[in-house]
XYZ file of C-alpha atoms in Angstrom:
544
model
C 22.687 -25.044 4.881
C 22.359 -21.570 3.690
C 19.840 -20.298 1.177
C 22.359 -19.546 -1.689
C 23.393 -21.309 -4.898
C 27.008 -20.793 -5.526
C 27.629 -21.584 -9.200
C 31.400 -21.656 -9.645
C 32.437 -20.422 -12.976
C 35.162 -23.237 -13.267
C 32.486 -25.961 -12.799
C 30.839 -27.780 -15.498
C 26.920 -27.911 -15.950
C 26.718 -31.011 -13.644
C 28.764 -29.593 -10.674
C 27.295 -28.293 -7.517
C 28.518 -26.096 -4.839
C 27.685 -26.032 -1.093
C 25.320 -23.335 0.048
C 26.273 -21.006 2.765
C 25.489 -17.615 4.211
C 26.556 -14.811 1.926
C 27.609 -11.283 1.961
C 25.511 -8.742 -0.014
C 27.290 -6.047 -1.955
C 26.514 -2.422 -2.772
C 27.441 -1.706 -6.590
C 30.305 0.380 -5.517
C 31.567 -2.362 -3.151
C 31.270 -4.752 -6.456
C 33.138 -2.274 -8.452
C 35.931 -1.981 -5.707
C 36.222 -5.982 -5.933
C 36.649 -5.626 -9.666
C 39.328 -3.203 -9.324
C 41.218 -5.023 -6.672
C 40.910 -8.174 -8.547
C 42.440 -6.782 -11.820
C 44.814 -4.334 -10.330
C 46.130 -5.841 -7.101
C 45.692 -9.794 -7.673
C 46.443 -9.589 -11.534
C 43.270 -11.112 -12.758
C 42.684 -9.840 -16.097
C 39.274 -8.388 -16.797
C 38.985 -10.775 -19.828
C 39.124 -13.812 -17.463
C 36.505 -11.946 -14.964
C 34.150 -11.559 -17.982
C 34.924 -15.053 -19.280
C 34.057 -16.624 -16.107
C 30.826 -14.530 -15.708
C 29.619 -15.476 -19.066
C 30.474 -19.116 -18.662
C 28.679 -19.196 -15.448
C 25.717 -17.677 -17.061
C 25.786 -20.048 -19.934
C 25.897 -23.131 -17.333
C 22.775 -21.700 -15.523
C 21.032 -21.398 -19.003
C 21.869 -24.928 -19.779
C 20.433 -25.903 -16.431
C 17.276 -24.171 -17.330
C 16.779 -25.258 -21.021
C 18.270 -27.179 -23.652
C 20.700 -25.551 -25.856
C 21.136 -27.520 -29.165
C 18.860 -26.467 -31.915
C 17.086 -23.808 -29.703
C 16.846 -20.291 -30.664
C 18.092 -17.460 -28.332
C 18.032 -13.703 -28.358
C 20.969 -11.997 -26.610
C 20.355 -8.233 -25.810
C 23.471 -6.275 -25.215
C 23.915 -2.899 -23.769
C 27.075 -0.793 -24.184
C 28.876 -1.530 -20.988
C 30.501 -4.595 -19.654
C 27.091 -6.417 -19.121
C 26.793 -6.486 -22.674
C 30.234 -8.123 -22.805
C 29.173 -10.677 -20.716
C 26.401 -11.280 -22.993
C 28.824 -11.627 -25.902
C 30.414 -14.426 -23.953
C 27.145 -16.218 -23.336
C 26.273 -15.805 -27.169
C 29.602 -17.330 -28.028
C 29.112 -20.322 -25.591
C 25.398 -20.794 -27.078
C 26.841 -20.931 -30.465
C 29.596 -23.451 -29.376
C 26.870 -25.664 -27.696
C 24.761 -26.039 -30.839
C 22.312 -23.140 -30.072
C 21.019 -20.618 -32.766
C 21.784 -17.211 -31.455
C 21.091 -13.754 -32.531
C 22.762 -10.882 -30.920
C 21.157 -7.345 -30.650
C 23.384 -4.465 -30.028
C 21.733 -1.418 -28.013
C 24.786 0.565 -28.490
C 27.187 1.783 -31.407
C 29.920 -0.911 -31.987
C 32.428 1.875 -31.251
C 31.220 2.375 -27.626
C 32.483 -1.169 -26.462
C 35.694 -0.906 -24.572
C 38.240 -3.113 -22.995
C 37.092 -6.856 -22.553
C 33.708 -6.155 -23.988
C 35.257 -4.817 -27.155
C 37.440 -7.843 -27.436
C 34.808 -10.086 -26.979
C 32.578 -8.438 -29.505
C 35.494 -8.775 -31.970
C 35.665 -12.360 -31.354
C 32.052 -13.034 -31.699
C 32.079 -10.986 -35.181
C 34.729 -13.533 -36.479
C 32.090 -16.343 -35.823
C 29.002 -17.460 -37.873
C 26.807 -15.372 -35.437
C 24.360 -12.906 -36.495
C 25.201 -9.522 -34.655
C 23.036 -6.583 -35.679
C 22.434 -3.080 -34.223
C 18.823 -2.221 -32.951
C 17.272 0.658 -34.555
C 13.766 -0.003 -33.287
C 12.031 -2.404 -31.037
C 10.115 -3.817 -33.856
C 13.644 -5.088 -34.996
C 13.974 -7.214 -31.748
C 10.219 -8.216 -31.539
C 10.135 -10.188 -34.991
C 12.828 -12.602 -33.781
C 11.805 -12.757 -30.303
C 8.390 -14.259 -31.458
C 10.697 -17.069 -32.864
C 13.002 -17.434 -29.764
C 13.076 -19.844 -27.113
C 14.639 -17.533 -24.444
C 16.243 -14.286 -24.174
C 19.477 -13.369 -22.665
C 19.238 -9.824 -20.821
C 22.593 -8.189 -20.890
C 21.548 -4.660 -21.285
C 22.164 -2.542 -18.263
C 23.501 -4.669 -15.336
C 23.902 -2.989 -11.842
C 25.093 0.568 -12.959
C 21.777 1.917 -13.776
C 21.183 5.396 -12.034
C 18.482 7.143 -14.122
C 15.156 6.211 -15.636
C 15.085 3.803 -18.534
C 13.889 5.667 -21.579
C 13.701 5.876 -25.350
C 14.764 2.600 -27.169
C 15.828 0.664 -24.210
C 12.498 1.164 -22.678
C 10.532 0.212 -25.573
C 12.796 -3.126 -26.124
C 12.298 -4.115 -22.338
C 8.515 -3.422 -22.751
C 8.413 -5.681 -25.913
C 10.514 -8.467 -23.870
C 8.001 -8.205 -21.119
C 5.014 -8.386 -23.310
C 5.896 -11.382 -25.344
C 6.491 -13.497 -22.081
C 9.703 -15.520 -23.294
C 11.784 -16.923 -20.606
C 14.428 -14.492 -19.617
C 17.761 -14.982 -18.101
C 19.028 -11.639 -16.603
C 23.030 -11.054 -16.118
C 23.876 -9.575 -12.823
C 20.363 -8.039 -12.293
C 17.212 -7.539 -14.484
C 17.820 -4.487 -16.564
C 15.818 -1.527 -15.252
C 16.356 -2.545 -11.571
C 18.316 -0.274 -9.337
C 21.519 -2.298 -7.970
C 21.581 -0.632 -4.561
C 17.830 -0.265 -3.756
C 15.912 -2.640 -5.906
C 13.798 0.090 -7.175
C 12.229 -0.055 -10.865
C 13.770 2.761 -12.801
C 10.748 3.491 -14.985
C 10.643 -0.046 -16.291
C 12.446 -3.383 -15.800
C 12.742 -6.888 -17.342
C 10.893 -9.597 -15.668
C 13.254 -12.413 -15.600
C 12.915 -16.318 -14.935
C 16.339 -16.525 -13.539
C 19.269 -14.062 -12.783
C 22.902 -15.003 -12.568
C 24.549 -12.309 -10.495
C 28.421 -11.986 -10.334
C 30.828 -11.781 -7.438
C 28.102 -11.334 -4.669
C 24.358 -10.702 -4.707
C 23.738 -7.025 -4.825
C 21.241 -5.163 -2.657
C 18.894 -4.735 -5.626
C 18.789 -8.641 -6.085
C 17.197 -9.228 -2.700
C 15.393 -5.964 -1.831
C 11.813 -5.527 -2.936
C 10.607 -4.859 -5.736
C 13.810 -5.799 -7.423
C 13.587 -9.494 -5.918
C 10.320 -9.903 -7.565
C 11.750 -9.077 -10.958
C 14.764 -11.480 -10.775
C 13.417 -15.046 -10.575
C 15.719 -17.824 -9.577
C 19.035 -16.519 -8.336
C 22.275 -17.928 -9.068
C 25.473 -16.604 -7.709
C 29.111 -16.905 -9.031
C 32.299 -15.618 -7.439
C 33.939 -15.499 -11.045
C 37.341 -16.582 -9.491
C 37.300 -13.913 -6.768
C 39.178 -15.219 -3.740
C 37.382 -15.692 -0.360
C 39.317 -12.757 1.166
C 37.351 -10.553 -1.365
C 33.903 -11.923 -1.168
C 33.934 -12.670 2.514
C 35.475 -9.571 3.520
C 34.634 -7.944 6.921
C 34.453 -4.596 5.175
C 31.137 -5.730 3.574
C 28.701 -5.150 6.139
C 25.640 -6.678 4.865
C 24.671 -10.411 4.371
C 21.982 -12.869 4.035
C 20.279 -13.968 7.380
C 21.353 -17.742 7.643
C 20.037 -18.603 11.070
C 22.854 -19.205 13.663
C 22.997 -22.728 15.107
C 20.432 -23.277 18.113
C 21.917 -24.330 21.370
C 21.019 -28.016 22.372
C 18.204 -28.525 24.880
C 19.638 -29.847 28.110
C 18.004 -33.286 28.680
C 17.670 -32.673 32.278
C 16.763 -29.017 32.128
C 13.784 -27.157 33.708
C 11.690 -24.527 32.297
C 13.965 -21.771 33.894
C 16.843 -23.238 31.741
C 14.954 -22.292 28.648
C 14.273 -18.802 29.318
C 12.197 -16.758 31.854
C 10.556 -13.839 30.156
C 8.323 -11.128 31.244
C 5.801 -9.580 28.715
C 4.250 -6.225 29.804
C 1.449 -6.154 27.524
C -2.243 -5.891 26.987
C -5.145 -3.479 27.587
C -9.093 -3.631 27.627
C -9.986 -4.565 24.203
C -6.367 -5.851 23.374
C -6.330 -9.528 23.753
C -4.473 -11.143 20.708
C -1.354 -9.203 21.057
C -0.424 -10.150 24.382
C -1.654 -13.793 24.260
C 0.303 -14.301 20.727
C 3.366 -12.806 21.915
C 3.719 -14.701 25.374
C 2.426 -18.015 23.932
C 4.536 -17.727 20.828
C 7.559 -17.663 23.369
C 6.477 -21.092 24.459
C 5.616 -22.565 21.073
C 9.322 -21.548 19.886
C 10.981 -23.363 22.727
C 10.877 -20.845 25.576
C 10.547 -22.206 29.154
C 8.663 -19.727 31.479
C 6.346 -17.079 30.164
C 5.080 -14.491 32.439
C 2.328 -11.880 31.304
C 1.863 -8.814 33.310
C -1.318 -7.519 32.022
C -4.449 -5.604 33.405
C -6.460 -7.586 35.867
C -9.701 -7.147 34.071
C -8.293 -8.729 30.874
C -6.503 -11.678 32.188
C -9.624 -13.990 32.490
C -10.047 -13.526 28.786
C -6.176 -14.216 28.106
C -6.092 -17.179 30.175
C -9.072 -18.783 28.313
C -6.771 -18.443 25.329
C -3.436 -19.223 26.745
C -3.517 -21.222 30.240
C 0.200 -22.210 29.875
C 1.289 -18.428 30.743
C 1.822 -17.168 34.234
C -0.286 -14.161 34.611
C 0.826 -11.272 36.877
C -2.204 -8.994 37.384
C -1.726 -5.277 37.060
C -3.718 -2.278 38.441
C -5.408 -0.283 35.766
C -6.092 3.263 34.488
C -9.426 4.441 33.819
C -9.228 3.305 30.296
C -8.300 -0.274 31.230
C -4.529 0.062 30.403
C -1.726 -0.811 32.915
C -1.290 1.964 35.485
C 2.099 3.905 36.227
C 1.819 2.977 39.839
C 2.801 -0.875 38.944
C 6.294 0.638 38.087
C 7.927 -0.640 41.233
C 6.556 -3.953 41.266
C 7.375 -4.412 37.494
C 10.940 -3.230 38.277
C 11.380 -5.823 41.027
C 9.863 -8.407 38.849
C 11.895 -7.469 35.926
C 15.247 -8.105 37.912
C 14.507 -11.832 38.288
C 13.806 -12.567 34.658
C 16.120 -12.968 31.537
C 14.256 -10.669 29.203
C 11.510 -8.173 29.526
C 9.173 -7.426 26.473
C 7.478 -4.168 26.436
C 4.428 -3.201 24.182
C 2.274 -5.832 22.612
C -1.197 -4.317 22.886
C -0.508 -1.893 25.707
C -2.519 0.967 24.192
C -1.661 4.538 23.577
C -3.176 5.816 26.782
C -0.687 8.582 28.002
C -0.118 7.201 31.488
C 0.951 3.795 30.102
C 3.100 5.340 27.466
C 4.984 7.102 30.360
C 5.321 3.802 32.294
C 6.986 2.317 29.111
C 9.507 5.171 29.161
C 10.423 5.041 32.654
C 10.564 1.084 32.532
C 12.720 1.277 29.593
C 15.114 3.650 31.289
C 15.259 1.722 34.554
C 15.133 -2.034 33.747
C 18.456 -3.635 34.139
C 17.932 -6.483 31.774
C 17.870 -6.693 28.121
C 14.327 -5.557 26.651
C 12.457 -6.226 23.492
C 10.275 -3.044 22.658
C 7.476 -3.762 20.304
C 4.055 -2.199 18.960
C 2.748 0.574 21.389
C 5.968 0.587 23.316
C 7.708 1.651 20.282
C 5.353 4.571 20.057
C 6.170 5.467 23.648
C 9.962 5.389 23.274
C 9.796 7.241 20.018
C 8.939 10.223 22.051
C 12.465 10.168 23.508
C 14.725 7.577 21.683
C 17.920 9.037 23.178
C 16.815 7.120 26.646
C 17.778 3.830 24.869
C 21.359 5.092 24.155
C 21.706 5.471 27.947
C 20.659 2.006 28.772
C 23.492 -0.412 30.300
C 21.754 -3.622 28.817
C 20.975 -4.574 25.313
C 17.719 -3.344 23.524
C 15.727 -4.824 20.714
C 13.277 -2.850 18.607
C 10.903 -4.603 16.216
C 9.274 -1.758 14.120
C 7.647 -1.726 10.861
C 7.969 1.080 8.393
C 5.487 3.266 10.067
C 7.074 2.838 13.604
C 10.489 3.306 12.212
C 9.093 6.639 10.862
C 8.242 7.664 14.392
C 11.743 6.789 15.748
C 13.562 8.605 13.185
C 11.439 11.429 12.360
C 11.783 10.563 8.686
C 8.950 9.842 6.172
C 7.963 6.199 5.164
C 8.866 7.111 1.625
C 12.478 7.997 2.671
C 12.569 4.759 4.818
C 11.346 2.652 1.952
C 13.833 4.314 -0.641
C 16.852 3.606 1.720
C 15.877 0.923 4.228
C 19.579 -0.173 4.782
C 21.148 3.074 5.363
C 18.313 4.365 7.725
C 18.461 1.287 9.577
C 22.029 1.279 9.961
C 22.090 4.951 11.259
C 19.284 4.399 13.684
C 20.657 0.966 15.210
C 23.843 3.133 15.856
C 22.038 6.159 17.206
C 19.921 4.244 19.837
C 22.383 1.498 20.415
C 19.803 -1.121 19.808
C 19.459 -4.257 17.627
C 16.608 -3.392 15.183
C 14.490 -5.862 13.232
C 12.709 -3.556 10.494
C 9.744 -5.719 9.612
C 8.543 -6.116 6.138
C 9.005 -8.172 3.061
C 12.656 -9.523 3.620
C 12.924 -8.231 7.139
C 16.358 -6.337 7.701
C 17.923 -6.838 11.091
C 20.422 -4.022 11.896
C 23.028 -4.143 14.561
C 24.643 -1.128 16.366
C 28.095 -1.957 14.843
C 26.630 -1.284 11.296
C 26.060 -4.923 10.203
C 22.833 -5.534 8.472
C 21.142 -8.978 7.702
C 18.441 -9.522 5.095
C 16.088 -12.159 5.916
C 14.627 -14.061 3.204
C 11.999 -16.527 4.936
C 8.367 -15.494 5.022
C 5.684 -14.431 2.482
C 3.025 -11.796 1.968
C 0.347 -13.960 3.803
C 2.087 -12.843 7.028
C 1.012 -9.127 6.384
C -1.758 -9.991 9.063
C -2.743 -8.694 12.436
C -0.963 -10.363 15.284
C 2.039 -11.566 12.997
C 4.403 -9.200 14.707
C 3.488 -10.348 18.144
C 4.371 -13.906 17.228
C 7.754 -12.577 15.915
C 8.125 -10.906 19.416
C 7.694 -14.293 21.287
C 10.120 -16.245 18.827
C 12.829 -13.769 19.412
C 12.252 -14.086 23.188
C 12.433 -17.991 22.780
C 15.654 -17.763 20.930
C 17.135 -15.577 23.670
C 15.828 -17.920 26.166
C 17.647 -21.076 24.539
C 20.887 -19.253 25.043
C 21.706 -17.158 22.039
C 23.156 -13.701 22.318
C 20.892 -10.805 21.675
C 21.895 -10.198 18.025
C 21.877 -14.051 17.315
C 18.447 -14.269 18.974
C 16.966 -11.583 16.796
C 18.388 -12.989 13.706
C 17.147 -16.513 14.651
C 13.632 -15.222 15.709
C 13.124 -13.467 12.622
C 14.193 -16.432 10.406
C 12.054 -18.913 12.449
C 9.078 -16.630 12.392
C 9.412 -16.379 8.608
C 9.767 -20.108 8.153
C 6.683 -20.729 10.357
C 4.863 -18.519 8.029
C 6.156 -20.259 4.964
C 4.899 -23.635 6.510
C 1.621 -22.307 7.053
C 1.463 -20.661 3.646
C 2.407 -24.297 2.174
C -0.500 -25.770 4.107
C -3.287 -23.230 3.418
C -2.008 -20.830 0.869
C -1.162 -17.383 1.660
C -4.458 -15.890 1.475
C -5.996 -16.120 4.861
C -3.333 -17.433 7.066
C -3.518 -15.963 10.538
C -1.061 -15.196 13.331
C -2.454 -18.305 14.917
C -1.461 -20.308 12.063
C 2.034 -18.731 12.006
C 2.299 -19.538 15.808
C 1.240 -23.059 15.173
C 4.217 -23.437 12.788
C 6.874 -22.191 15.096
C 7.507 -25.936 16.752
C 8.112 -27.353 13.406
C 10.187 -24.348 12.053
C 12.380 -24.614 15.030
C 12.955 -28.460 14.363
C 13.650 -27.639 10.813
C 16.437 -24.944 11.685
C 17.936 -27.575 14.073
C 18.023 -30.367 11.573
C 19.091 -27.999 8.788
C 16.057 -29.119 6.638
C 15.716 -25.836 4.723
C 16.289 -26.863 1.203
C 12.671 -27.569 0.253
C 11.532 -24.170 1.424
C 14.268 -22.450 -0.320
C 13.403 -24.205 -3.487
C 9.760 -23.178 -3.276
C 10.603 -19.615 -2.905
C 12.708 -19.695 -6.292
C 16.152 -19.699 -4.436
C 18.084 -22.412 -6.102
C 20.463 -24.481 -3.879
C 23.406 -25.952 -5.655
């Protein structure tokens, strides 16, 4: 089951839809869908607006009683305001007491929004222009809930003046807010806060979720997220031209009852150095915890006794060392020979930044004729010459955080945080690699331009060693038989789910990489069984 609630506009408040993986649109892709529906399919804009408003009303009715309750509907000057007019009409019809506040002159409304305003003015509904935030505040003090229909997804400038004052009043009073499409003040493409933004208890987004609904910090402002297709046909909302989607984990291959350890993946980890015991142990052991079969760890000979005390299940391959205790370059030939016998090679966890070892990583990455996963110190090594990855004949996986992505791309961390999807897509193509850009809602980018946004995981996973557990989980998914892209997607999801299990048991504060690793077996079992609903609901993702 996917992590998304589809709230069909045709359904009544009791109906439910089946959750499933869903595309994620840019604001321009959404506008194009609107135009296509209106101009090519002949679906009038009045119907689209009506469906949006009706779906939002049903979501509201699912959150609170309507009859006898007081509601404030804040309407901006565009189609988002028009959606708000429909919601106000439905509240009035349902026995609620509704007051509509116009944050634009009446003559600014056009098309379907104008017609819905005119209809509303024919009803016994109080519709009044807003001259100051004080006008709104007095009624909000009495209101049971607020409908935010101010901006929608088209905002491309900082929120200022009266709009800013009204949003700040809404947030200060703390009334439950239902936002239409996206909380007002959140950029629809980046999730950035444009000066200030509404903090919603729930959001109903139309057509498809927008990037800003799911990327941080916008995700934090939206509350529970509902999605309605507003009668768009599947060929629009499932179009292959939309290249981003939610990362629902692919189905895991079954475990052959008579299989042996080699049937579930044979992975070589080239990792570890003097003083670096956690990273190699967590990565190689997490591979086994997530279902992998044969975990080999090539590490400096002097650190293996300490690693073996932590993880005796690993098969150790002692390596000759540099003076600083890292893996020496003279191990290259033996490592290449061993790499030829395994399914996947992992380069990097805890390898150190010793120049000789960094050179070894680059030479191994260029010569290994098997899929490789490069993490941690290995990423720093290949960032010196990322073009070598483009020349590889076999698939490559990179798992950088924002700082490591900065080294690969030469772009600042600020630039990456402002446009993570664009930079990820550009980089995955440039180095012909599958990239998991780690962070809150990790992004998986494929060389063909597809991007998947992962929703499992929590802030407690921002802890030393968590990325090494991810490395092992991805290796295990590949060992179980998934393709490289599917293995990365599944590994990222399972890793996040294991972190959610750890947080549910212990709280986000203080969970460690070991806690995440210990959650991997249960997380894999849950993905196999499709038992994801409870986790989704705890994260505020409502599955209808």
